[in-house]
Amino acid sequence: MGKQRHLLLLFLITFSTLPGIVKAQFIPREKQATTTTPQYDRFYVESSLGLQIGSITNIEVAPSVGYAIFPHFYAGIGFSYIYFRNSYYTPAYQAHIVGGSLYMRYQLFERFLLQGEYQLLNYDYLDIFTGEKKRTTTPGYLLGAGYRQWFDERLYGDIFLLWNLNDKDPYPFSNPIVRITFGGFF
C-alpha cells in the first residue's frame, strides 16, 4: 500500500506542474514549412505514461526517440515497460510486459497525424488449458490517427487512436488502443 501511495504522489507532483509550463499556442503549418531548422532541431523525444491502481494495477512507461525526415514525415523507435497485476486471481496474477517499436508518422493537416507502427511485446500469460504461466513474444501491427496540440514552439501533446491489425496472435491489449504522449523537439 505504501508503494502505491508513493507512485500516486509522484504522479500528482509530475502532472500538477504541467499547467504552469503549458501555454496553448499553435504554430501554423505554413510557418513550420517556411522556416529552415538546423539538423539537431529535427530530433524529438516523447513519452507515454500510464497509471492504474486498485484491484487491477497497470503501470506503463514508454519513451521514444524520433527524427523528422521531411517537414511533415517522422520516424521513431520506442521502448515499452508495463507492470500488470490482477488481484482477482488467487494468488494474484502479475506480468512484466517489455517491448519495442518502430513507427512512421505523417502530419496530414495542421494538427492531424497518421501513424503506422510495428510493436514487439514479450510477456507472461496464463495458459487456460494447463494453468501454467508461459512467456511469449507477439508482434503488433498498429495503424491509426492522432491529434496534436502544441504547447509552445517545441513542446506538444498527442492523442492517438490505434488499431492492431494482427488478430491471429494473442496480444495483451484489445482494440482500439488509446495512447496519449507528451514530447518535444530539441
PDB file of C-alpha atoms in Angstrom, residues 43-165:
ATOM      1  CA  PHE A  43      15.239  15.144 -33.255  1.00  0.00           C
ATOM      2  CA  TYR A  44      12.488  14.760 -30.696  1.00  0.00           C
ATOM      3  CA  VAL A  45      11.819  12.778 -27.541  1.00  0.00           C
ATOM      4  CA  GLU A  46       8.395  11.738 -26.315  1.00  0.00           C
ATOM      5  CA  SER A  47       6.953   9.556 -23.617  1.00  0.00           C
ATOM      6  CA  SER A  48       3.703   7.886 -22.779  1.00  0.00           C
ATOM      7  CA  LEU A  49       2.932   7.246 -19.109  1.00  0.00           C
ATOM      8  CA  GLY A  50       0.073   5.187 -17.726  1.00  0.00           C
ATOM      9  CA  LEU A  51      -1.092   4.502 -14.196  1.00  0.00           C
ATOM     10  CA  GLN A  52      -3.999   2.493 -12.821  1.00  0.00           C
ATOM     11  CA  ILE A  53      -4.002   1.412  -9.178  1.00  0.00           C
ATOM     12  CA  GLY A  54      -6.542  -0.831  -7.499  1.00  0.00           C
ATOM     13  CA  SER A  55      -7.561  -4.478  -7.743  1.00  0.00           C
ATOM     14  CA  ILE A  56      -6.102  -4.287 -11.223  1.00  0.00           C
ATOM     15  CA  THR A  57      -2.809  -2.384 -11.304  1.00  0.00           C
ATOM     16  CA  ASN A  58      -1.277  -1.229 -14.568  1.00  0.00           C
ATOM     17  CA  ILE A  59       1.866   0.939 -14.658  1.00  0.00           C
ATOM     18  CA  GLU A  60       3.315   1.853 -18.046  1.00  0.00           C
ATOM     19  CA  VAL A  61       6.391   3.801 -19.177  1.00  0.00           C
ATOM     20  CA  ALA A  62       7.026   4.085 -22.913  1.00  0.00           C
ATOM     21  CA  PRO A  63       9.731   6.555 -24.037  1.00  0.00           C
ATOM     22  CA  SER A  64      10.643   7.017 -27.688  1.00  0.00           C
ATOM     23  CA  VAL A  65      13.054   8.988 -29.856  1.00  0.00           C
ATOM     24  CA  GLY A  66      12.255  10.228 -33.337  1.00  0.00           C
ATOM     25  CA  TYR A  67      13.568  12.196 -36.272  1.00  0.00           C
ATOM     26  CA  ALA A  68      11.789  14.497 -38.725  1.00  0.00           C
ATOM     27  CA  ILE A  69      12.925  13.074 -42.073  1.00  0.00           C
ATOM     28  CA  PHE A  70      10.947  15.687 -44.032  1.00  0.00           C
ATOM     29  CA  PRO A  71       8.948  18.658 -42.682  1.00  0.00           C
ATOM     30  CA  HIS A  72       5.822  16.539 -42.055  1.00  0.00           C
ATOM     31  CA  PHE A  73       7.184  12.980 -42.077  1.00  0.00           C
ATOM     32  CA  TYR A  74       8.643  11.416 -38.909  1.00  0.00           C
ATOM     33  CA  ALA A  75      10.214   8.093 -37.959  1.00  0.00           C
ATOM     34  CA  GLY A  76      10.978   6.813 -34.491  1.00  0.00           C
ATOM     35  CA  ILE A  77      11.924   3.972 -32.212  1.00  0.00           C
ATOM     36  CA  GLY A  78      10.449   3.273 -28.795  1.00  0.00           C
ATOM     37  CA  PHE A  79      10.661   1.073 -25.723  1.00  0.00           C
ATOM     38  CA  SER A  80       7.759  -0.099 -23.521  1.00  0.00           C
ATOM     39  CA  TYR A  81       7.626  -1.451 -19.996  1.00  0.00           C
ATOM     40  CA  ILE A  82       4.307  -2.366 -18.398  1.00  0.00           C
ATOM     41  CA  TYR A  83       3.733  -3.851 -14.966  1.00  0.00           C
ATOM     42  CA  PHE A  84       0.359  -5.583 -14.691  1.00  0.00           C
ATOM     43  CA  ARG A  85      -1.210  -7.128 -11.589  1.00  0.00           C
ATOM     44  CA  ASN A  86      -4.705  -8.591 -11.191  1.00  0.00           C
ATOM     45  CA  SER A  87      -5.733  -9.222  -7.567  1.00  0.00           C
ATOM     46  CA  TYR A  88      -8.953 -11.002  -8.537  1.00  0.00           C
ATOM     47  CA  TYR A  89      -6.935 -14.206  -9.030  1.00  0.00           C
ATOM     48  CA  THR A  90      -5.669 -16.257  -6.084  1.00  0.00           C
ATOM     49  CA  PRO A  91      -2.723 -15.935  -5.962  1.00  0.00           C
ATOM     50  CA  ALA A  92      -2.659 -12.526  -7.678  1.00  0.00           C
ATOM     51  CA  TYR A  93      -1.583 -12.665 -11.323  1.00  0.00           C
ATOM     52  CA  GLN A  94       1.432 -10.491 -12.199  1.00  0.00           C
ATOM     53  CA  ALA A  95       3.123  -9.832 -15.520  1.00  0.00           C
ATOM     54  CA  HIS A  96       6.007  -7.716 -16.748  1.00  0.00           C
ATOM     55  CA  ILE A  97       5.465  -6.729 -20.386  1.00  0.00           C
ATOM     56  CA  VAL A  98       8.569  -5.499 -22.212  1.00  0.00           C
ATOM     57  CA  GLY A  99       8.823  -4.475 -25.828  1.00  0.00           C
ATOM     58  CA  GLY A 100       9.994  -2.177 -28.540  1.00  0.00           C
ATOM     59  CA  SER A 101       8.508  -0.462 -31.542  1.00  0.00           C
ATOM     60  CA  LEU A 102       9.357   1.224 -34.821  1.00  0.00           C
ATOM     61  CA  TYR A 103       6.937   3.780 -36.215  1.00  0.00           C
ATOM     62  CA  MET A 104       6.334   6.176 -39.090  1.00  0.00           C
ATOM     63  CA  ARG A 105       4.159   9.236 -38.649  1.00  0.00           C
ATOM     64  CA  TYR A 106       2.791  11.701 -41.190  1.00  0.00           C
ATOM     65  CA  GLN A 107       1.317  15.102 -40.364  1.00  0.00           C
ATOM     66  CA  LEU A 108      -1.747  15.103 -42.617  1.00  0.00           C
ATOM     67  CA  PHE A 109      -3.145  18.519 -41.664  1.00  0.00           C
ATOM     68  CA  GLU A 110      -2.067  21.192 -39.190  1.00  0.00           C
ATOM     69  CA  ARG A 111      -2.897  19.073 -36.131  1.00  0.00           C
ATOM     70  CA  PHE A 112      -3.893  15.671 -37.503  1.00  0.00           C
ATOM     71  CA  LEU A 113      -1.460  12.759 -37.748  1.00  0.00           C
ATOM     72  CA  LEU A 114      -1.424   9.296 -39.312  1.00  0.00           C
ATOM     73  CA  GLN A 115       0.741   6.592 -37.754  1.00  0.00           C
ATOM     74  CA  GLY A 116       1.862   3.090 -38.645  1.00  0.00           C
ATOM     75  CA  GLU A 117       3.772   1.098 -36.036  1.00  0.00           C
ATOM     76  CA  TYR A 118       5.401  -2.291 -35.656  1.00  0.00           C
ATOM     77  CA  GLN A 119       5.445  -3.306 -31.989  1.00  0.00           C
ATOM     78  CA  LEU A 120       7.006  -6.431 -30.493  1.00  0.00           C
ATOM     79  CA  LEU A 121       5.904  -7.324 -26.935  1.00  0.00           C
ATOM     80  CA  ASN A 122       7.289 -10.036 -24.660  1.00  0.00           C
ATOM     81  CA  TYR A 123       5.096 -11.039 -21.727  1.00  0.00           C
ATOM     82  CA  ASP A 124       3.861 -13.800 -19.425  1.00  0.00           C
ATOM     83  CA  TYR A 125       0.416 -15.230 -19.947  1.00  0.00           C
ATOM     84  CA  LEU A 126      -1.626 -17.895 -18.223  1.00  0.00           C
ATOM     85  CA  ASP A 127      -2.366 -20.921 -20.415  1.00  0.00           C
ATOM     86  CA  ILE A 128      -6.064 -21.601 -19.793  1.00  0.00           C
ATOM     87  CA  PHE A 129      -5.721 -25.289 -20.686  1.00  0.00           C
ATOM     88  CA  THR A 130      -2.744 -26.214 -18.484  1.00  0.00           C
ATOM     89  CA  GLY A 131      -2.871 -23.414 -15.893  1.00  0.00           C
ATOM     90  CA  GLU A 132       0.845 -22.794 -16.469  1.00  0.00           C
ATOM     91  CA  LYS A 133       2.471 -19.406 -16.785  1.00  0.00           C
ATOM     92  CA  LYS A 134       4.222 -19.151 -20.165  1.00  0.00           C
ATOM     93  CA  ARG A 135       6.290 -16.437 -21.842  1.00  0.00           C
ATOM     94  CA  THR A 136       5.604 -15.356 -25.404  1.00  0.00           C
ATOM     95  CA  THR A 137       6.639 -12.670 -27.876  1.00  0.00           C
ATOM     96  CA  THR A 138       3.865 -11.226 -30.000  1.00  0.00           C
ATOM     97  CA  PRO A 139       4.038  -8.715 -32.856  1.00  0.00           C
ATOM     98  CA  GLY A 140       1.542  -5.913 -33.211  1.00  0.00           C
ATOM     99  CA  TYR A 141       0.870  -4.065 -36.468  1.00  0.00           C
ATOM    100  CA  LEU A 142      -0.726  -0.817 -35.328  1.00  0.00           C
ATOM    101  CA  LEU A 143      -2.375   1.676 -37.643  1.00  0.00           C
ATOM    102  CA  GLY A 144      -4.245   4.797 -36.623  1.00  0.00           C
ATOM    103  CA  ALA A 145      -4.717   8.538 -36.444  1.00  0.00           C
ATOM    104  CA  GLY A 146      -3.971  11.196 -33.891  1.00  0.00           C
ATOM    105  CA  TYR A 147      -4.379  14.811 -32.889  1.00  0.00           C
ATOM    106  CA  ARG A 148      -1.510  17.111 -31.850  1.00  0.00           C
ATOM    107  CA  GLN A 149      -1.735  20.104 -29.522  1.00  0.00           C
ATOM    108  CA  TRP A 150       1.269  22.435 -29.480  1.00  0.00           C
ATOM    109  CA  PHE A 151       2.131  23.939 -26.080  1.00  0.00           C
ATOM    110  CA  ASP A 152       4.893  26.183 -27.428  1.00  0.00           C
ATOM    111  CA  GLU A 153       7.193  26.067 -30.441  1.00  0.00           C
ATOM    112  CA  ARG A 154       8.937  22.854 -29.286  1.00  0.00           C
ATOM    113  CA  LEU A 155       6.603  21.035 -26.845  1.00  0.00           C
ATOM    114  CA  TYR A 156       3.466  19.119 -27.796  1.00  0.00           C
ATOM    115  CA  GLY A 157       0.957  16.546 -26.683  1.00  0.00           C
ATOM    116  CA  ASP A 158      -0.596  13.877 -28.913  1.00  0.00           C
ATOM    117  CA  ILE A 159      -3.566  11.591 -28.556  1.00  0.00           C
ATOM    118  CA  PHE A 160      -3.757   8.570 -30.859  1.00  0.00           C
ATOM    119  CA  LEU A 161      -6.419   6.009 -31.624  1.00  0.00           C
ATOM    120  CA  LEU A 162      -4.595   2.904 -32.911  1.00  0.00           C
ATOM    121  CA  TRP A 163      -5.880  -0.428 -34.172  1.00  0.00           C
ATOM    122  CA  ASN A 164      -3.897  -3.682 -34.045  1.00  0.00           C
ATOM    123  CA  LEU A 165      -4.227  -5.401 -37.433  1.00  0.00           C
TER     124      LEU A 165
END
